[in-house]
Amino acid sequence: YKQAAAQGLADAQLVLGIAYTQGKGLTRNLEEAARLYRLAADQGLADAQNTFGQCCMLGLGVSHDFADAARYFCLAADQGDAFAQCWLGFMCEHGKGTKRDLGEAVRLYRTAAAQRDVGALARLGVCLEKGR
């Protein structure tokens, strides 16, 4: 995977990033993992965009940056990634990295829930219970 990742193959960059995150077959290195996720994300790979968004949100291998997290979640969400839709909905619900927009949060949760994302179903239930 290292050779393929070095040649710019986004799927290989994602897989190698996961290996660095988990420390499987090589030394765990969150900074290198985040670098690889970003390379793949910037090539348009939705799974990598979602994963790099999580890195930004949680500060894993990069500085905490909610605005970058929201931007990468949005890129993946626009490609139909339910997990990213749920995370972006959460960020809209709480005003993290983007303006607080409860209507948009509910829309994103509904979109992800339609794909059977359990987290989105739970967040949607909370929003509806609170009358959002």
PDB file of C-alpha atoms in Angstrom:
ATOM      1  CA  TYR A   1       0.000   0.000   0.000  1.00  0.00           C
ATOM      2  CA  LYS A   2       2.892   2.387   0.662  1.00  0.00           C
ATOM      3  CA  GLN A   3       3.990   2.337  -2.953  1.00  0.00           C
ATOM      4  CA  ALA A   4       0.460   2.806  -4.285  1.00  0.00           C
ATOM      5  CA  ALA A   5      -0.201   5.596  -1.766  1.00  0.00           C
ATOM      6  CA  ALA A   6       3.038   7.324  -2.776  1.00  0.00           C
ATOM      7  CA  GLN A   7       1.840   7.177  -6.391  1.00  0.00           C
ATOM      8  CA  GLY A   8      -1.287   9.073  -5.373  1.00  0.00           C
ATOM      9  CA  LEU A   9      -3.913   6.332  -5.359  1.00  0.00           C
ATOM     10  CA  ALA A  10      -6.631   7.606  -3.017  1.00  0.00           C
ATOM     11  CA  ASP A  11      -7.908   4.160  -1.984  1.00  0.00           C
ATOM     12  CA  ALA A  12      -4.374   3.094  -1.009  1.00  0.00           C
ATOM     13  CA  GLN A  13      -3.885   6.337   0.937  1.00  0.00           C
ATOM     14  CA  LEU A  14      -7.076   5.644   2.863  1.00  0.00           C
ATOM     15  CA  VAL A  15      -6.142   2.024   3.635  1.00  0.00           C
ATOM     16  CA  LEU A  16      -2.623   2.999   4.674  1.00  0.00           C
ATOM     17  CA  GLY A  17      -4.042   5.774   6.851  1.00  0.00           C
ATOM     18  CA  ILE A  18      -6.257   3.223   8.587  1.00  0.00           C
ATOM     19  CA  ALA A  19      -3.225   0.989   9.156  1.00  0.00           C
ATOM     20  CA  TYR A  20      -1.339   3.910  10.738  1.00  0.00           C
ATOM     21  CA  THR A  21      -4.363   4.759  12.891  1.00  0.00           C
ATOM     22  CA  GLN A  22      -4.715   1.199  14.143  1.00  0.00           C
ATOM     23  CA  GLY A  23      -1.010   0.387  14.287  1.00  0.00           C
ATOM     24  CA  LYS A  24      -1.568  -2.788  12.261  1.00  0.00           C
ATOM     25  CA  GLY A  25       1.584  -3.929  10.494  1.00  0.00           C
ATOM     26  CA  LEU A  26       3.432  -0.721  11.329  1.00  0.00           C
ATOM     27  CA  THR A  27       3.940   1.736  14.169  1.00  0.00           C
ATOM     28  CA  ARG A  28       0.834   3.730  15.100  1.00  0.00           C
ATOM     29  CA  ASN A  29       1.204   7.283  13.806  1.00  0.00           C
ATOM     30  CA  LEU A  30      -1.874   9.520  13.893  1.00  0.00           C
ATOM     31  CA  GLU A  31      -0.122  12.437  12.181  1.00  0.00           C
ATOM     32  CA  GLU A  32       0.826  10.270   9.193  1.00  0.00           C
ATOM     33  CA  ALA A  33      -2.657   8.764   9.158  1.00  0.00           C
ATOM     34  CA  ALA A  34      -4.253  12.218   9.051  1.00  0.00           C
ATOM     35  CA  ARG A  35      -1.871  13.321   6.288  1.00  0.00           C
ATOM     36  CA  LEU A  36      -2.853  10.311   4.181  1.00  0.00           C
ATOM     37  CA  TYR A  37      -6.569  10.776   4.875  1.00  0.00           C
ATOM     38  CA  ARG A  38      -6.314  14.386   3.736  1.00  0.00           C
ATOM     39  CA  LEU A  39      -4.495  13.426   0.533  1.00  0.00           C
ATOM     40  CA  ALA A  40      -7.236  10.932  -0.304  1.00  0.00           C
ATOM     41  CA  ALA A  41      -9.976  13.336   0.802  1.00  0.00           C
ATOM     42  CA  ASP A  42      -8.633  16.078  -1.438  1.00  0.00           C
ATOM     43  CA  GLN A  43      -8.959  13.656  -4.363  1.00  0.00           C
ATOM     44  CA  GLY A  44     -12.692  13.355  -3.646  1.00  0.00           C
ATOM     45  CA  LEU A  45     -12.863  10.004  -1.824  1.00  0.00           C
ATOM     46  CA  ALA A  46     -15.938  10.261   0.433  1.00  0.00           C
ATOM     47  CA  ASP A  47     -14.708   7.740   3.030  1.00  0.00           C
ATOM     48  CA  ALA A  48     -11.472   9.708   3.372  1.00  0.00           C
ATOM     49  CA  GLN A  49     -13.345  13.022   3.576  1.00  0.00           C
ATOM     50  CA  ASN A  50     -15.466  11.636   6.384  1.00  0.00           C
ATOM     51  CA  THR A  51     -12.457  10.167   8.179  1.00  0.00           C
ATOM     52  CA  PHE A  52     -10.378  13.335   7.845  1.00  0.00           C
ATOM     53  CA  GLY A  53     -13.373  15.302   9.110  1.00  0.00           C
ATOM     54  CA  GLN A  54     -13.356  13.126  12.211  1.00  0.00           C
ATOM     55  CA  CYS A  55      -9.622  13.761  12.637  1.00  0.00           C
ATOM     56  CA  CYS A  56     -10.255  17.515  12.519  1.00  0.00           C
ATOM     57  CA  MET A  57     -13.218  17.328  14.867  1.00  0.00           C
ATOM     58  CA  LEU A  58     -11.445  15.184  17.448  1.00  0.00           C
ATOM     59  CA  GLY A  59      -7.919  16.526  17.011  1.00  0.00           C
ATOM     60  CA  LEU A  60      -6.485  13.158  15.943  1.00  0.00           C
ATOM     61  CA  GLY A  61      -3.170  13.758  14.190  1.00  0.00           C
ATOM     62  CA  VAL A  62      -4.137  17.367  13.445  1.00  0.00           C
ATOM     63  CA  SER A  63      -5.228  20.378  15.485  1.00  0.00           C
ATOM     64  CA  HIS A  64      -8.876  20.609  16.512  1.00  0.00           C
ATOM     65  CA  ASP A  65     -10.582  22.523  13.720  1.00  0.00           C
ATOM     66  CA  PHE A  66     -14.365  22.374  13.656  1.00  0.00           C
ATOM     67  CA  ALA A  67     -14.591  24.487  10.487  1.00  0.00           C
ATOM     68  CA  ASP A  68     -12.351  22.052   8.572  1.00  0.00           C
ATOM     69  CA  ALA A  69     -14.306  19.135  10.039  1.00  0.00           C
ATOM     70  CA  ALA A  70     -17.582  20.632   8.811  1.00  0.00           C
ATOM     71  CA  ARG A  71     -16.089  21.324   5.380  1.00  0.00           C
ATOM     72  CA  TYR A  72     -14.877  17.742   4.902  1.00  0.00           C
ATOM     73  CA  PHE A  73     -18.097  16.261   6.316  1.00  0.00           C
ATOM     74  CA  CYS A  74     -20.020  18.433   3.842  1.00  0.00           C
ATOM     75  CA  LEU A  75     -17.949  17.116   0.926  1.00  0.00           C
ATOM     76  CA  ALA A  76     -18.639  13.512   1.936  1.00  0.00           C
ATOM     77  CA  ALA A  77     -22.295  14.224   2.783  1.00  0.00           C
ATOM     78  CA  ASP A  78     -22.820  15.702  -0.683  1.00  0.00           C
ATOM     79  CA  GLN A  79     -21.690  12.340  -2.085  1.00  0.00           C
ATOM     80  CA  GLY A  80     -24.330  10.538  -0.020  1.00  0.00           C
ATOM     81  CA  ASP A  81     -22.146   9.349   2.871  1.00  0.00           C
ATOM     82  CA  ALA A  82     -24.656   8.731   5.682  1.00  0.00           C
ATOM     83  CA  PHE A  83     -22.051   8.820   8.448  1.00  0.00           C
ATOM     84  CA  ALA A  84     -20.830  12.228   7.266  1.00  0.00           C
ATOM     85  CA  GLN A  85     -24.425  13.443   6.958  1.00  0.00           C
ATOM     86  CA  CYS A  86     -24.998  12.487  10.582  1.00  0.00           C
ATOM     87  CA  TRP A  87     -21.803  14.207  11.779  1.00  0.00           C
ATOM     88  CA  LEU A  88     -22.576  17.327   9.764  1.00  0.00           C
ATOM     89  CA  GLY A  89     -26.096  17.302  11.199  1.00  0.00           C
ATOM     90  CA  PHE A  90     -24.603  17.174  14.693  1.00  0.00           C
ATOM     91  CA  MET A  91     -22.350  20.120  13.882  1.00  0.00           C
ATOM     92  CA  CYS A  92     -25.312  22.102  12.517  1.00  0.00           C
ATOM     93  CA  GLU A  93     -27.398  21.193  15.558  1.00  0.00           C
ATOM     94  CA  HIS A  94     -24.720  22.468  17.954  1.00  0.00           C
ATOM     95  CA  GLY A  95     -23.153  25.252  15.878  1.00  0.00           C
ATOM     96  CA  LYS A  96     -19.727  23.609  15.738  1.00  0.00           C
ATOM     97  CA  GLY A  97     -17.680  24.763  12.745  1.00  0.00           C
ATOM     98  CA  THR A  98     -20.801  26.113  11.071  1.00  0.00           C
ATOM     99  CA  LYS A  99     -23.729  28.283  12.015  1.00  0.00           C
ATOM    100  CA  ARG A 100     -26.355  26.668  14.202  1.00  0.00           C
ATOM    101  CA  ASP A 101     -29.196  25.559  11.942  1.00  0.00           C
ATOM    102  CA  LEU A 102     -31.656  23.128  13.472  1.00  0.00           C
ATOM    103  CA  GLY A 103     -33.661  22.778  10.271  1.00  0.00           C
ATOM    104  CA  GLU A 104     -30.564  21.747   8.336  1.00  0.00           C
ATOM    105  CA  ALA A 105     -29.560  19.382  11.141  1.00  0.00           C
ATOM    106  CA  VAL A 106     -32.935  17.625  10.989  1.00  0.00           C
ATOM    107  CA  ARG A 107     -32.754  17.465   7.175  1.00  0.00           C
ATOM    108  CA  LEU A 108     -29.309  15.847   7.355  1.00  0.00           C
ATOM    109  CA  TYR A 109     -30.413  13.412  10.068  1.00  0.00           C
ATOM    110  CA  ARG A 110     -33.453  12.433   7.971  1.00  0.00           C
ATOM    111  CA  THR A 111     -31.266  11.888   4.897  1.00  0.00           C
ATOM    112  CA  ALA A 112     -28.828   9.716   6.833  1.00  0.00           C
ATOM    113  CA  ALA A 113     -31.625   7.912   8.681  1.00  0.00           C
ATOM    114  CA  ALA A 114     -33.175   6.973   5.333  1.00  0.00           C
ATOM    115  CA  GLN A 115     -29.927   5.050   4.743  1.00  0.00           C
ATOM    116  CA  ARG A 116     -30.416   3.308   8.108  1.00  0.00           C
ATOM    117  CA  ASP A 117     -27.675   5.198   9.933  1.00  0.00           C
ATOM    118  CA  VAL A 118     -28.356   4.368  13.588  1.00  0.00           C
ATOM    119  CA  GLY A 119     -26.674   7.513  14.927  1.00  0.00           C
ATOM    120  CA  ALA A 120     -28.813   9.680  12.677  1.00  0.00           C
ATOM    121  CA  LEU A 121     -31.959   7.843  13.762  1.00  0.00           C
ATOM    122  CA  ALA A 122     -31.079   8.509  17.403  1.00  0.00           C
ATOM    123  CA  ARG A 123     -30.243  12.207  16.834  1.00  0.00           C
ATOM    124  CA  LEU A 124     -33.401  12.668  14.754  1.00  0.00           C
ATOM    125  CA  GLY A 125     -35.447  11.163  17.568  1.00  0.00           C
ATOM    126  CA  VAL A 126     -33.904  13.574  20.076  1.00  0.00           C
ATOM    127  CA  CYS A 127     -34.583  16.554  17.807  1.00  0.00           C
ATOM    128  CA  LEU A 128     -38.181  15.546  17.209  1.00  0.00           C
ATOM    129  CA  GLU A 129     -38.741  14.888  20.899  1.00  0.00           C
ATOM    130  CA  LYS A 130     -37.507  18.415  21.651  1.00  0.00           C
ATOM    131  CA  GLY A 131     -39.770  19.850  18.957  1.00  0.00           C
ATOM    132  CA  ARG A 132     -36.999  20.854  16.558  1.00  0.00           C
TER     133      ARG A 132
END
